[in-house]
């Protein structure tokens, strides 16, 4: 069965950094695009980063220049490095595997940025 497990969330002051990790099992990790989404309080879930199987990345303007997605295929792990955090980054962050015919989701990890 497919399983995605996020870790690394927590409480950080504005301007600080966190690195989230997501370990995948049950998929051929190296063949799949991976993504991070987040859902803040009272907001819709939004994409924050995506990385292709070949390593190409995309980010929305809200996080561009501050967040970096990366992957380590040998460890079946995708990372989200978050720098210069802002209170508006507060959300539950979810890992997603794009593995046709389905997308698979982790359970999420809470990131809280205090002012």
PDB file of N, CA and C in Angstrom:
ATOM      1  N   UNK A   1       0.818  -1.163   0.000  1.00  0.00           N
ATOM      2  CA  UNK A   1       0.000   0.000   0.000  1.00  0.00           C
ATOM      3  C   UNK A   1       0.879   1.250   0.000  1.00  0.00           C
ATOM      4  N   UNK A   2       0.309   2.330  -0.528  1.00  0.00           N
ATOM      5  CA  UNK A   2       1.032   3.579  -0.611  1.00  0.00           C
ATOM      6  C   UNK A   2       0.951   4.298   0.727  1.00  0.00           C
ATOM      7  N   UNK A   3       2.083   4.811   1.167  1.00  0.00           N
ATOM      8  CA  UNK A   3       2.128   5.565   2.404  1.00  0.00           C
ATOM      9  C   UNK A   3       3.087   6.735   2.245  1.00  0.00           C
ATOM     10  N   UNK A   4       2.638   7.910   2.656  1.00  0.00           N
ATOM     11  CA  UNK A   4       3.461   9.105   2.695  1.00  0.00           C
ATOM     12  C   UNK A   4       3.436   9.634   4.119  1.00  0.00           C
ATOM     13  N   UNK A   5       4.602   9.857   4.692  1.00  0.00           N
ATOM     14  CA  UNK A   5       4.702  10.286   6.080  1.00  0.00           C
ATOM     15  C   UNK A   5       5.526  11.554   6.149  1.00  0.00           C
ATOM     16  N   UNK A   6       4.876  12.645   6.557  1.00  0.00           N
ATOM     17  CA  UNK A   6       5.545  13.932   6.695  1.00  0.00           C
ATOM     18  C   UNK A   6       6.115  14.091   8.097  1.00  0.00           C
ATOM     19  N   UNK A   7       7.165  14.889   8.196  1.00  0.00           N
ATOM     20  CA  UNK A   7       7.725  15.244   9.484  1.00  0.00           C
ATOM     21  C   UNK A   7       8.425  16.593   9.356  1.00  0.00           C
ATOM     22  N   UNK A   8       8.749  17.191  10.485  1.00  0.00           N
ATOM     23  CA  UNK A   8       9.526  18.414  10.501  1.00  0.00           C
ATOM     24  C   UNK A   8       8.759  19.674  10.816  1.00  0.00           C
ATOM     25  N   UNK A   9       7.455  19.576  10.953  1.00  0.00           N
ATOM     26  CA  UNK A   9       6.674  20.745  11.306  1.00  0.00           C
ATOM     27  C   UNK A   9       6.901  21.164  12.737  1.00  0.00           C
ATOM     28  N   UNK A  10       6.426  22.353  13.061  1.00  0.00           N
ATOM     29  CA  UNK A  10       6.576  22.864  14.411  1.00  0.00           C
ATOM     30  C   UNK A  10       6.301  24.340  14.475  1.00  0.00           C
ATOM     31  N   UNK A  11       6.713  24.930  15.578  1.00  0.00           N
ATOM     32  CA  UNK A  11       6.529  26.353  15.837  1.00  0.00           C
ATOM     33  C   UNK A  11       7.838  27.083  15.609  1.00  0.00           C
ATOM     34  N   UNK A  12       7.779  28.164  14.845  1.00  0.00           N
ATOM     35  CA  UNK A  12       8.970  28.939  14.543  1.00  0.00           C
ATOM     36  C   UNK A  12       8.600  30.416  14.514  1.00  0.00           C
ATOM     37  N   UNK A  13       9.558  31.267  14.865  1.00  0.00           N
ATOM     38  CA  UNK A  13       9.336  32.703  14.785  1.00  0.00           C
ATOM     39  C   UNK A  13       9.432  33.195  13.347  1.00  0.00           C
ATOM     40  N   UNK A  14       8.736  34.284  13.070  1.00  0.00           N
ATOM     41  CA  UNK A  14       8.852  34.912  11.763  1.00  0.00           C
ATOM     42  C   UNK A  14      10.314  35.177  11.435  1.00  0.00           C
ATOM     43  N   UNK A  15      10.672  34.892  10.197  1.00  0.00           N
ATOM     44  CA  UNK A  15      12.044  35.017   9.758  1.00  0.00           C
ATOM     45  C   UNK A  15      12.864  33.755   9.907  1.00  0.00           C
ATOM     46  N   UNK A  16      12.339  32.779  10.600  1.00  0.00           N
ATOM     47  CA  UNK A  16      13.047  31.539  10.821  1.00  0.00           C
ATOM     48  C   UNK A  16      12.873  30.553   9.690  1.00  0.00           C
ATOM     49  N   UNK A  17      13.409  29.353   9.906  1.00  0.00           N
ATOM     50  CA  UNK A  17      13.415  28.314   8.887  1.00  0.00           C
ATOM     51  C   UNK A  17      12.965  26.981   9.455  1.00  0.00           C
ATOM     52  N   UNK A  18      12.409  26.163   8.588  1.00  0.00           N
ATOM     53  CA  UNK A  18      12.080  24.778   8.888  1.00  0.00           C
ATOM     54  C   UNK A  18      12.337  23.953   7.643  1.00  0.00           C
ATOM     55  N   UNK A  19      12.645  22.677   7.837  1.00  0.00           N
ATOM     56  CA  UNK A  19      12.727  21.749   6.730  1.00  0.00           C
ATOM     57  C   UNK A  19      11.765  20.607   6.972  1.00  0.00           C
ATOM     58  N   UNK A  20      10.831  20.443   6.058  1.00  0.00           N
ATOM     59  CA  UNK A  20       9.885  19.342   6.107  1.00  0.00           C
ATOM     60  C   UNK A  20      10.413  18.172   5.289  1.00  0.00           C
ATOM     61  N   UNK A  21      10.096  16.971   5.736  1.00  0.00           N
ATOM     62  CA  UNK A  21      10.465  15.760   5.026  1.00  0.00           C
ATOM     63  C   UNK A  21       9.231  14.912   4.787  1.00  0.00           C
ATOM     64  N   UNK A  22       9.248  14.156   3.716  1.00  0.00           N
ATOM     65  CA  UNK A  22       8.171  13.229   3.397  1.00  0.00           C
ATOM     66  C   UNK A  22       8.793  11.956   2.858  1.00  0.00           C
ATOM     67  N   UNK A  23       8.578  10.862   3.561  1.00  0.00           N
ATOM     68  CA  UNK A  23       9.095   9.563   3.152  1.00  0.00           C
ATOM     69  C   UNK A  23       7.967   8.769   2.514  1.00  0.00           C
ATOM     70  N   UNK A  24       8.208   8.279   1.319  1.00  0.00           N
ATOM     71  CA  UNK A  24       7.198   7.564   0.553  1.00  0.00           C
ATOM     72  C   UNK A  24       7.512   6.074   0.496  1.00  0.00           C
ATOM     73  N   UNK A  25       6.464   5.271   0.514  1.00  0.00           N
ATOM     74  CA  UNK A  25       6.589   3.838   0.301  1.00  0.00           C
ATOM     75  C   UNK A  25       5.404   3.361  -0.526  1.00  0.00           C
ATOM     76  N   UNK A  26       5.575   2.235  -1.191  1.00  0.00           N
ATOM     77  CA  UNK A  26       4.499   1.675  -1.990  1.00  0.00           C
ATOM     78  C   UNK A  26       4.406   2.209  -3.400  1.00  0.00           C
ATOM     79  N   UNK A  27       5.311   3.090  -3.781  1.00  0.00           N
ATOM     80  CA  UNK A  27       5.393   3.599  -5.138  1.00  0.00           C
ATOM     81  C   UNK A  27       6.833   3.489  -5.611  1.00  0.00           C
ATOM     82  N   UNK A  28       7.001   3.521  -6.929  1.00  0.00           N
ATOM     83  CA  UNK A  28       8.352   3.617  -7.472  1.00  0.00           C
ATOM     84  C   UNK A  28       8.699   5.096  -7.444  1.00  0.00           C
ATOM     85  N   UNK A  29       9.334   5.501  -6.368  1.00  0.00           N
ATOM     86  CA  UNK A  29       9.470   6.910  -6.037  1.00  0.00           C
ATOM     87  C   UNK A  29      10.130   7.706  -7.158  1.00  0.00           C
ATOM     88  N   UNK A  30      11.192   7.176  -7.725  1.00  0.00           N
ATOM     89  CA  UNK A  30      11.965   7.925  -8.703  1.00  0.00           C
ATOM     90  C   UNK A  30      11.183   8.240  -9.975  1.00  0.00           C
ATOM     91  N   UNK A  31      10.096   7.542 -10.217  1.00  0.00           N
ATOM     92  CA  UNK A  31       9.309   7.733 -11.424  1.00  0.00           C
ATOM     93  C   UNK A  31       8.213   8.779 -11.273  1.00  0.00           C
ATOM     94  N   UNK A  32       7.991   9.256 -10.075  1.00  0.00           N
ATOM     95  CA  UNK A  32       6.837  10.089  -9.798  1.00  0.00           C
ATOM     96  C   UNK A  32       7.207  11.528  -9.485  1.00  0.00           C
ATOM     97  N   UNK A  33       6.379  12.436  -9.989  1.00  0.00           N
ATOM     98  CA  UNK A  33       6.449  13.806  -9.515  1.00  0.00           C
ATOM     99  C   UNK A  33       5.925  13.872  -8.081  1.00  0.00           C
ATOM    100  N   UNK A  34       6.468  14.795  -7.313  1.00  0.00           N
ATOM    101  CA  UNK A  34       6.071  14.989  -5.921  1.00  0.00           C
ATOM    102  C   UNK A  34       5.739  16.456  -5.706  1.00  0.00           C
ATOM    103  N   UNK A  35       4.880  16.707  -4.740  1.00  0.00           N
ATOM    104  CA  UNK A  35       4.461  18.075  -4.474  1.00  0.00           C
ATOM    105  C   UNK A  35       4.207  18.277  -2.994  1.00  0.00           C
ATOM    106  N   UNK A  36       4.260  19.537  -2.599  1.00  0.00           N
ATOM    107  CA  UNK A  36       3.810  19.976  -1.289  1.00  0.00           C
ATOM    108  C   UNK A  36       2.635  20.927  -1.466  1.00  0.00           C
ATOM    109  N   UNK A  37       1.613  20.727  -0.666  1.00  0.00           N
ATOM    110  CA  UNK A  37       0.471  21.631  -0.576  1.00  0.00           C
ATOM    111  C   UNK A  37       0.329  22.090   0.863  1.00  0.00           C
ATOM    112  N   UNK A  38      -0.427  23.149   1.057  1.00  0.00           N
ATOM    113  CA  UNK A  38      -0.712  23.592   2.412  1.00  0.00           C
ATOM    114  C   UNK A  38      -2.145  24.094   2.498  1.00  0.00           C
ATOM    115  N   UNK A  39      -2.667  24.053   3.710  1.00  0.00           N
ATOM    116  CA  UNK A  39      -3.990  24.582   3.971  1.00  0.00           C
ATOM    117  C   UNK A  39      -3.945  25.361   5.275  1.00  0.00           C
ATOM    118  N   UNK A  40      -4.053  26.676   5.159  1.00  0.00           N
ATOM    119  CA  UNK A  40      -4.083  27.536   6.324  1.00  0.00           C
ATOM    120  C   UNK A  40      -5.479  27.643   6.895  1.00  0.00           C
ATOM    121  N   UNK A  41      -5.597  28.220   8.085  1.00  0.00           N
ATOM    122  CA  UNK A  41      -6.911  28.340   8.720  1.00  0.00           C
ATOM    123  C   UNK A  41      -7.860  29.187   7.882  1.00  0.00           C
ATOM    124  N   UNK A  42      -9.022  28.634   7.582  1.00  0.00           N
ATOM    125  CA  UNK A  42     -10.022  29.336   6.798  1.00  0.00           C
ATOM    126  C   UNK A  42      -9.697  29.478   5.324  1.00  0.00           C
ATOM    127  N   UNK A  43      -8.720  28.735   4.845  1.00  0.00           N
ATOM    128  CA  UNK A  43      -8.296  28.849   3.452  1.00  0.00           C
ATOM    129  C   UNK A  43      -8.423  27.521   2.727  1.00  0.00           C
ATOM    130  N   UNK A  44      -8.433  27.597   1.408  1.00  0.00           N
ATOM    131  CA  UNK A  44      -8.405  26.395   0.585  1.00  0.00           C
ATOM    132  C   UNK A  44      -6.995  25.836   0.521  1.00  0.00           C
ATOM    133  N   UNK A  45      -6.913  24.553   0.260  1.00  0.00           N
ATOM    134  CA  UNK A  45      -5.615  23.942   0.058  1.00  0.00           C
ATOM    135  C   UNK A  45      -4.969  24.498  -1.210  1.00  0.00           C
ATOM    136  N   UNK A  46      -3.685  24.813  -1.123  1.00  0.00           N
ATOM    137  CA  UNK A  46      -2.982  25.381  -2.252  1.00  0.00           C
ATOM    138  C   UNK A  46      -1.650  24.685  -2.470  1.00  0.00           C
ATOM    139  N   UNK A  47      -1.244  24.645  -3.718  1.00  0.00           N
ATOM    140  CA  UNK A  47       0.062  24.107  -4.076  1.00  0.00           C
ATOM    141  C   UNK A  47       1.149  25.088  -3.656  1.00  0.00           C
ATOM    142  N   UNK A  48       2.209  24.576  -3.042  1.00  0.00           N
ATOM    143  CA  UNK A  48       3.341  25.428  -2.698  1.00  0.00           C
ATOM    144  C   UNK A  48       4.626  25.034  -3.414  1.00  0.00           C
ATOM    145  N   UNK A  49       4.719  23.823  -3.907  1.00  0.00           N
ATOM    146  CA  UNK A  49       5.922  23.408  -4.620  1.00  0.00           C
ATOM    147  C   UNK A  49       5.666  22.087  -5.316  1.00  0.00           C
ATOM    148  N   UNK A  50       6.285  21.898  -6.462  1.00  0.00           N
ATOM    149  CA  UNK A  50       6.209  20.625  -7.170  1.00  0.00           C
ATOM    150  C   UNK A  50       7.570  20.338  -7.779  1.00  0.00           C
ATOM    151  N   UNK A  51       7.931  19.070  -7.793  1.00  0.00           N
ATOM    152  CA  UNK A  51       9.184  18.650  -8.409  1.00  0.00           C
ATOM    153  C   UNK A  51       8.902  17.437  -9.288  1.00  0.00           C
ATOM    154  N   UNK A  52       9.391  17.478 -10.502  1.00  0.00           N
ATOM    155  CA  UNK A  52       9.187  16.383 -11.438  1.00  0.00           C
ATOM    156  C   UNK A  52      10.156  15.254 -11.153  1.00  0.00           C
ATOM    157  N   UNK A  53       9.935  14.128 -11.827  1.00  0.00           N
ATOM    158  CA  UNK A  53      10.865  13.013 -11.694  1.00  0.00           C
ATOM    159  C   UNK A  53      12.265  13.389 -12.152  1.00  0.00           C
ATOM    160  N   UNK A  54      12.353  14.344 -13.071  1.00  0.00           N
ATOM    161  CA  UNK A  54      13.639  14.805 -13.561  1.00  0.00           C
ATOM    162  C   UNK A  54      14.258  15.932 -12.777  1.00  0.00           C
ATOM    163  N   UNK A  55      13.549  16.439 -11.768  1.00  0.00           N
ATOM    164  CA  UNK A  55      14.096  17.463 -10.901  1.00  0.00           C
ATOM    165  C   UNK A  55      13.673  18.890 -11.198  1.00  0.00           C
ATOM    166  N   UNK A  56      12.824  19.095 -12.197  1.00  0.00           N
ATOM    167  CA  UNK A  56      12.325  20.437 -12.458  1.00  0.00           C
ATOM    168  C   UNK A  56      11.361  20.855 -11.362  1.00  0.00           C
ATOM    169  N   UNK A  57      11.393  22.134 -10.992  1.00  0.00           N
ATOM    170  CA  UNK A  57      10.579  22.623  -9.888  1.00  0.00           C
ATOM    171  C   UNK A  57       9.736  23.810 -10.301  1.00  0.00           C
ATOM    172  N   UNK A  58       8.627  23.993  -9.589  1.00  0.00           N
ATOM    173  CA  UNK A  58       7.762  25.144  -9.778  1.00  0.00           C
ATOM    174  C   UNK A  58       7.207  25.582  -8.434  1.00  0.00           C
ATOM    175  N   UNK A  59       7.000  26.898  -8.291  1.00  0.00           N
ATOM    176  CA  UNK A  59       6.503  27.488  -7.061  1.00  0.00           C
ATOM    177  C   UNK A  59       5.539  28.616  -7.393  1.00  0.00           C
ATOM    178  N   UNK A  60       4.550  28.832  -6.552  1.00  0.00           N
ATOM    179  CA  UNK A  60       3.734  30.032  -6.708  1.00  0.00           C
ATOM    180  C   UNK A  60       4.490  31.253  -6.192  1.00  0.00           C
ATOM    181  N   UNK A  61       4.025  32.421  -6.591  1.00  0.00           N
ATOM    182  CA  UNK A  61       4.707  33.650  -6.193  1.00  0.00           C
ATOM    183  C   UNK A  61       4.765  33.831  -4.677  1.00  0.00           C
ATOM    184  N   UNK A  62       3.802  33.275  -3.962  1.00  0.00           N
ATOM    185  CA  UNK A  62       3.741  33.465  -2.530  1.00  0.00           C
ATOM    186  C   UNK A  62       4.937  32.874  -1.786  1.00  0.00           C
ATOM    187  N   UNK A  63       5.583  31.876  -2.371  1.00  0.00           N
ATOM    188  CA  UNK A  63       6.717  31.242  -1.708  1.00  0.00           C
ATOM    189  C   UNK A  63       7.996  31.290  -2.523  1.00  0.00           C
ATOM    190  N   UNK A  64       7.915  31.743  -3.746  1.00  0.00           N
ATOM    191  CA  UNK A  64       9.079  31.753  -4.623  1.00  0.00           C
ATOM    192  C   UNK A  64      10.212  32.566  -4.004  1.00  0.00           C
ATOM    193  N   UNK A  65      11.398  31.996  -4.022  1.00  0.00           N
ATOM    194  CA  UNK A  65      12.556  32.640  -3.432  1.00  0.00           C
ATOM    195  C   UNK A  65      12.751  32.336  -1.961  1.00  0.00           C
ATOM    196  N   UNK A  66      11.760  31.758  -1.319  1.00  0.00           N
ATOM    197  CA  UNK A  66      11.856  31.419   0.096  1.00  0.00           C
ATOM    198  C   UNK A  66      11.822  29.910   0.345  1.00  0.00           C
ATOM    199  N   UNK A  67      11.056  29.187  -0.462  1.00  0.00           N
ATOM    200  CA  UNK A  67      10.904  27.746  -0.296  1.00  0.00           C
ATOM    201  C   UNK A  67      11.650  27.016  -1.400  1.00  0.00           C
ATOM    202  N   UNK A  68      12.193  25.857  -1.067  1.00  0.00           N
ATOM    203  CA  UNK A  68      12.869  25.021  -2.044  1.00  0.00           C
ATOM    204  C   UNK A  68      12.446  23.569  -1.852  1.00  0.00           C
ATOM    205  N   UNK A  69      11.950  22.962  -2.911  1.00  0.00           N
ATOM    206  CA  UNK A  69      11.624  21.545  -2.888  1.00  0.00           C
ATOM    207  C   UNK A  69      12.794  20.767  -3.487  1.00  0.00           C
ATOM    208  N   UNK A  70      13.081  19.623  -2.906  1.00  0.00           N
ATOM    209  CA  UNK A  70      14.140  18.770  -3.413  1.00  0.00           C
ATOM    210  C   UNK A  70      13.771  17.319  -3.153  1.00  0.00           C
ATOM    211  N   UNK A  71      14.502  16.418  -3.776  1.00  0.00           N
ATOM    212  CA  UNK A  71      14.221  15.006  -3.572  1.00  0.00           C
ATOM    213  C   UNK A  71      15.505  14.215  -3.503  1.00  0.00           C
ATOM    214  N   UNK A  72      15.451  13.128  -2.747  1.00  0.00           N
ATOM    215  CA  UNK A  72      16.547  12.186  -2.646  1.00  0.00           C
ATOM    216  C   UNK A  72      15.959  10.826  -2.991  1.00  0.00           C
ATOM    217  N   UNK A  73      16.152  10.415  -4.229  1.00  0.00           N
ATOM    218  CA  UNK A  73      15.525   9.177  -4.681  1.00  0.00           C
ATOM    219  C   UNK A  73      16.061   7.951  -3.948  1.00  0.00           C
ATOM    220  N   UNK A  74      17.307   8.000  -3.521  1.00  0.00           N
ATOM    221  CA  UNK A  74      17.884   6.877  -2.788  1.00  0.00           C
ATOM    222  C   UNK A  74      17.209   6.676  -1.444  1.00  0.00           C
ATOM    223  N   UNK A  75      16.625   7.740  -0.898  1.00  0.00           N
ATOM    224  CA  UNK A  75      15.942   7.668   0.392  1.00  0.00           C
ATOM    225  C   UNK A  75      14.430   7.711   0.265  1.00  0.00           C
ATOM    226  N   UNK A  76      13.911   7.723  -0.957  1.00  0.00           N
ATOM    227  CA  UNK A  76      12.470   7.837  -1.192  1.00  0.00           C
ATOM    228  C   UNK A  76      11.875   9.012  -0.426  1.00  0.00           C
ATOM    229  N   UNK A  77      12.579  10.132  -0.443  1.00  0.00           N
ATOM    230  CA  UNK A  77      12.206  11.270   0.381  1.00  0.00           C
ATOM    231  C   UNK A  77      12.173  12.550  -0.437  1.00  0.00           C
ATOM    232  N   UNK A  78      11.152  13.358  -0.184  1.00  0.00           N
ATOM    233  CA  UNK A  78      11.066  14.694  -0.737  1.00  0.00           C
ATOM    234  C   UNK A  78      11.103  15.679   0.428  1.00  0.00           C
ATOM    235  N   UNK A  79      11.763  16.811   0.209  1.00  0.00           N
ATOM    236  CA  UNK A  79      11.958  17.813   1.241  1.00  0.00           C
ATOM    237  C   UNK A  79      11.342  19.139   0.820  1.00  0.00           C
ATOM    238  N   UNK A  80      10.988  19.927   1.809  1.00  0.00           N
ATOM    239  CA  UNK A  80      10.615  21.315   1.584  1.00  0.00           C
ATOM    240  C   UNK A  80      11.389  22.168   2.569  1.00  0.00           C
ATOM    241  N   UNK A  81      12.387  22.885   2.069  1.00  0.00           N
ATOM    242  CA  UNK A  81      13.139  23.825   2.876  1.00  0.00           C
ATOM    243  C   UNK A  81      12.408  25.153   2.857  1.00  0.00           C
ATOM    244  N   UNK A  82      12.051  25.661   4.017  1.00  0.00           N
ATOM    245  CA  UNK A  82      11.283  26.886   4.144  1.00  0.00           C
ATOM    246  C   UNK A  82      12.118  27.906   4.912  1.00  0.00           C
ATOM    247  N   UNK A  83      12.458  28.993   4.253  1.00  0.00           N
ATOM    248  CA  UNK A  83      13.238  30.066   4.847  1.00  0.00           C
ATOM    249  C   UNK A  83      12.420  31.349   4.886  1.00  0.00           C
ATOM    250  N   UNK A  84      12.868  32.291   5.691  1.00  0.00           N
ATOM    251  CA  UNK A  84      12.207  33.590   5.817  1.00  0.00           C
ATOM    252  C   UNK A  84      10.716  33.437   6.037  1.00  0.00           C
ATOM    253  N   UNK A  85      10.365  32.593   6.982  1.00  0.00           N
ATOM    254  CA  UNK A  85       8.964  32.264   7.206  1.00  0.00           C
ATOM    255  C   UNK A  85       8.178  33.472   7.707  1.00  0.00           C
ATOM    256  N   UNK A  86       6.937  33.533   7.267  1.00  0.00           N
ATOM    257  CA  UNK A  86       6.017  34.595   7.615  1.00  0.00           C
ATOM    258  C   UNK A  86       4.802  34.012   8.330  1.00  0.00           C
ATOM    259  N   UNK A  87       4.108  34.813   9.137  1.00  0.00           N
ATOM    260  CA  UNK A  87       2.905  34.284   9.788  1.00  0.00           C
ATOM    261  C   UNK A  87       1.892  33.715   8.802  1.00  0.00           C
ATOM    262  N   UNK A  88       1.800  34.276   7.613  1.00  0.00           N
ATOM    263  CA  UNK A  88       0.860  33.770   6.631  1.00  0.00           C
ATOM    264  C   UNK A  88       1.241  32.403   6.072  1.00  0.00           C
ATOM    265  N   UNK A  89       2.435  31.917   6.390  1.00  0.00           N
ATOM    266  CA  UNK A  89       2.822  30.559   6.026  1.00  0.00           C
ATOM    267  C   UNK A  89       2.242  29.514   6.976  1.00  0.00           C
ATOM    268  N   UNK A  90       1.631  29.952   8.050  1.00  0.00           N
ATOM    269  CA  UNK A  90       1.038  29.022   9.008  1.00  0.00           C
ATOM    270  C   UNK A  90      -0.024  28.174   8.324  1.00  0.00           C
ATOM    271  N   UNK A  91       0.127  26.864   8.404  1.00  0.00           N
ATOM    272  CA  UNK A  91      -0.771  25.945   7.707  1.00  0.00           C
ATOM    273  C   UNK A  91      -0.397  24.518   8.063  1.00  0.00           C
ATOM    274  N   UNK A  92      -1.277  23.609   7.690  1.00  0.00           N
ATOM    275  CA  UNK A  92      -0.915  22.200   7.648  1.00  0.00           C
ATOM    276  C   UNK A  92      -0.329  21.930   6.272  1.00  0.00           C
ATOM    277  N   UNK A  93       0.844  21.352   6.252  1.00  0.00           N
ATOM    278  CA  UNK A  93       1.545  21.065   5.007  1.00  0.00           C
ATOM    279  C   UNK A  93       1.416  19.588   4.675  1.00  0.00           C
ATOM    280  N   UNK A  94       1.038  19.314   3.429  1.00  0.00           N
ATOM    281  CA  UNK A  94       0.772  17.958   2.970  1.00  0.00           C
ATOM    282  C   UNK A  94       1.701  17.570   1.837  1.00  0.00           C
ATOM    283  N   UNK A  95       2.201  16.373   1.896  1.00  0.00           N
ATOM    284  CA  UNK A  95       2.995  15.787   0.831  1.00  0.00           C
ATOM    285  C   UNK A  95       2.080  15.039  -0.131  1.00  0.00           C
ATOM    286  N   UNK A  96       2.358  15.132  -1.423  1.00  0.00           N
ATOM    287  CA  UNK A  96       1.558  14.450  -2.435  1.00  0.00           C
ATOM    288  C   UNK A  96       2.461  13.745  -3.432  1.00  0.00           C
ATOM    289  N   UNK A  97       2.111  12.517  -3.736  1.00  0.00           N
ATOM    290  CA  UNK A  97       2.746  11.769  -4.812  1.00  0.00           C
ATOM    291  C   UNK A  97       1.808  11.720  -5.999  1.00  0.00           C
ATOM    292  N   UNK A  98       2.310  12.123  -7.148  1.00  0.00           N
ATOM    293  CA  UNK A  98       1.534  12.092  -8.378  1.00  0.00           C
ATOM    294  C   UNK A  98       1.882  10.775  -9.060  1.00  0.00           C
ATOM    295  N   UNK A  99       1.018   9.797  -8.878  1.00  0.00           N
ATOM    296  CA  UNK A  99       1.279   8.424  -9.312  1.00  0.00           C
ATOM    297  C   UNK A  99       0.030   7.878  -9.988  1.00  0.00           C
ATOM    298  N   UNK A 100      -0.078   8.128 -11.259  1.00  0.00           N
ATOM    299  CA  UNK A 100      -1.256   7.730 -12.025  1.00  0.00           C
ATOM    300  C   UNK A 100      -1.643   6.287 -11.764  1.00  0.00           C
ATOM    301  N   UNK A 101      -2.953   6.001 -11.640  1.00  0.00           N
ATOM    302  CA  UNK A 101      -4.073   6.902 -11.922  1.00  0.00           C
ATOM    303  C   UNK A 101      -4.525   7.770 -10.749  1.00  0.00           C
ATOM    304  N   UNK A 102      -3.773   7.774  -9.651  1.00  0.00           N
ATOM    305  CA  UNK A 102      -4.182   8.481  -8.452  1.00  0.00           C
ATOM    306  C   UNK A 102      -3.113   9.457  -7.985  1.00  0.00           C
ATOM    307  N   UNK A 103      -3.552  10.449  -7.235  1.00  0.00           N
ATOM    308  CA  UNK A 103      -2.663  11.215  -6.382  1.00  0.00           C
ATOM    309  C   UNK A 103      -2.784  10.650  -4.978  1.00  0.00           C
ATOM    310  N   UNK A 104      -1.657  10.535  -4.296  1.00  0.00           N
ATOM    311  CA  UNK A 104      -1.633  10.034  -2.929  1.00  0.00           C
ATOM    312  C   UNK A 104      -1.161  11.127  -1.996  1.00  0.00           C
ATOM    313  N   UNK A 105      -1.784  11.192  -0.825  1.00  0.00           N
ATOM    314  CA  UNK A 105      -1.544  12.263   0.133  1.00  0.00           C
ATOM    315  C   UNK A 105      -1.070  11.730   1.467  1.00  0.00           C
ATOM    316  N   UNK A 106      -0.174  12.483   2.088  1.00  0.00           N
ATOM    317  CA  UNK A 106       0.150  12.237   3.475  1.00  0.00           C
ATOM    318  C   UNK A 106      -0.892  12.840   4.394  1.00  0.00           C
ATOM    319  N   UNK A 107      -0.712  12.623   5.683  1.00  0.00           N
ATOM    320  CA  UNK A 107      -1.674  13.118   6.668  1.00  0.00           C
ATOM    321  C   UNK A 107      -1.435  14.570   7.057  1.00  0.00           C
ATOM    322  N   UNK A 108      -0.280  15.106   6.742  1.00  0.00           N
ATOM    323  CA  UNK A 108       0.017  16.502   6.992  1.00  0.00           C
ATOM    324  C   UNK A 108       0.850  16.719   8.243  1.00  0.00           C
ATOM    325  N   UNK A 109       1.535  17.851   8.259  1.00  0.00           N
ATOM    326  CA  UNK A 109       2.290  18.274   9.426  1.00  0.00           C
ATOM    327  C   UNK A 109       2.063  19.769   9.637  1.00  0.00           C
ATOM    328  N   UNK A 110       1.846  20.161  10.879  1.00  0.00           N
ATOM    329  CA  UNK A 110       1.507  21.544  11.203  1.00  0.00           C
ATOM    330  C   UNK A 110       2.747  22.414  11.256  1.00  0.00           C
ATOM    331  N   UNK A 111       2.666  23.552  10.575  1.00  0.00           N
ATOM    332  CA  UNK A 111       3.682  24.592  10.663  1.00  0.00           C
ATOM    333  C   UNK A 111       3.013  25.848  11.201  1.00  0.00           C
ATOM    334  N   UNK A 112       3.540  26.375  12.289  1.00  0.00           N
ATOM    335  CA  UNK A 112       3.008  27.595  12.879  1.00  0.00           C
ATOM    336  C   UNK A 112       4.122  28.624  12.973  1.00  0.00           C
ATOM    337  N   UNK A 113       3.885  29.792  12.400  1.00  0.00           N
ATOM    338  CA  UNK A 113       4.862  30.869  12.395  1.00  0.00           C
ATOM    339  C   UNK A 113       4.315  32.003  13.244  1.00  0.00           C
ATOM    340  N   UNK A 114       5.017  32.330  14.302  1.00  0.00           N
ATOM    341  CA  UNK A 114       4.585  33.380  15.207  1.00  0.00           C
ATOM    342  C   UNK A 114       5.196  34.711  14.806  1.00  0.00           C
ATOM    343  N   UNK A 115       4.489  35.792  15.126  1.00  0.00           N
ATOM    344  CA  UNK A 115       4.969  37.133  14.829  1.00  0.00           C
ATOM    345  C   UNK A 115       5.721  37.734  15.996  1.00  0.00           C
TER     346      UNK A 115
END
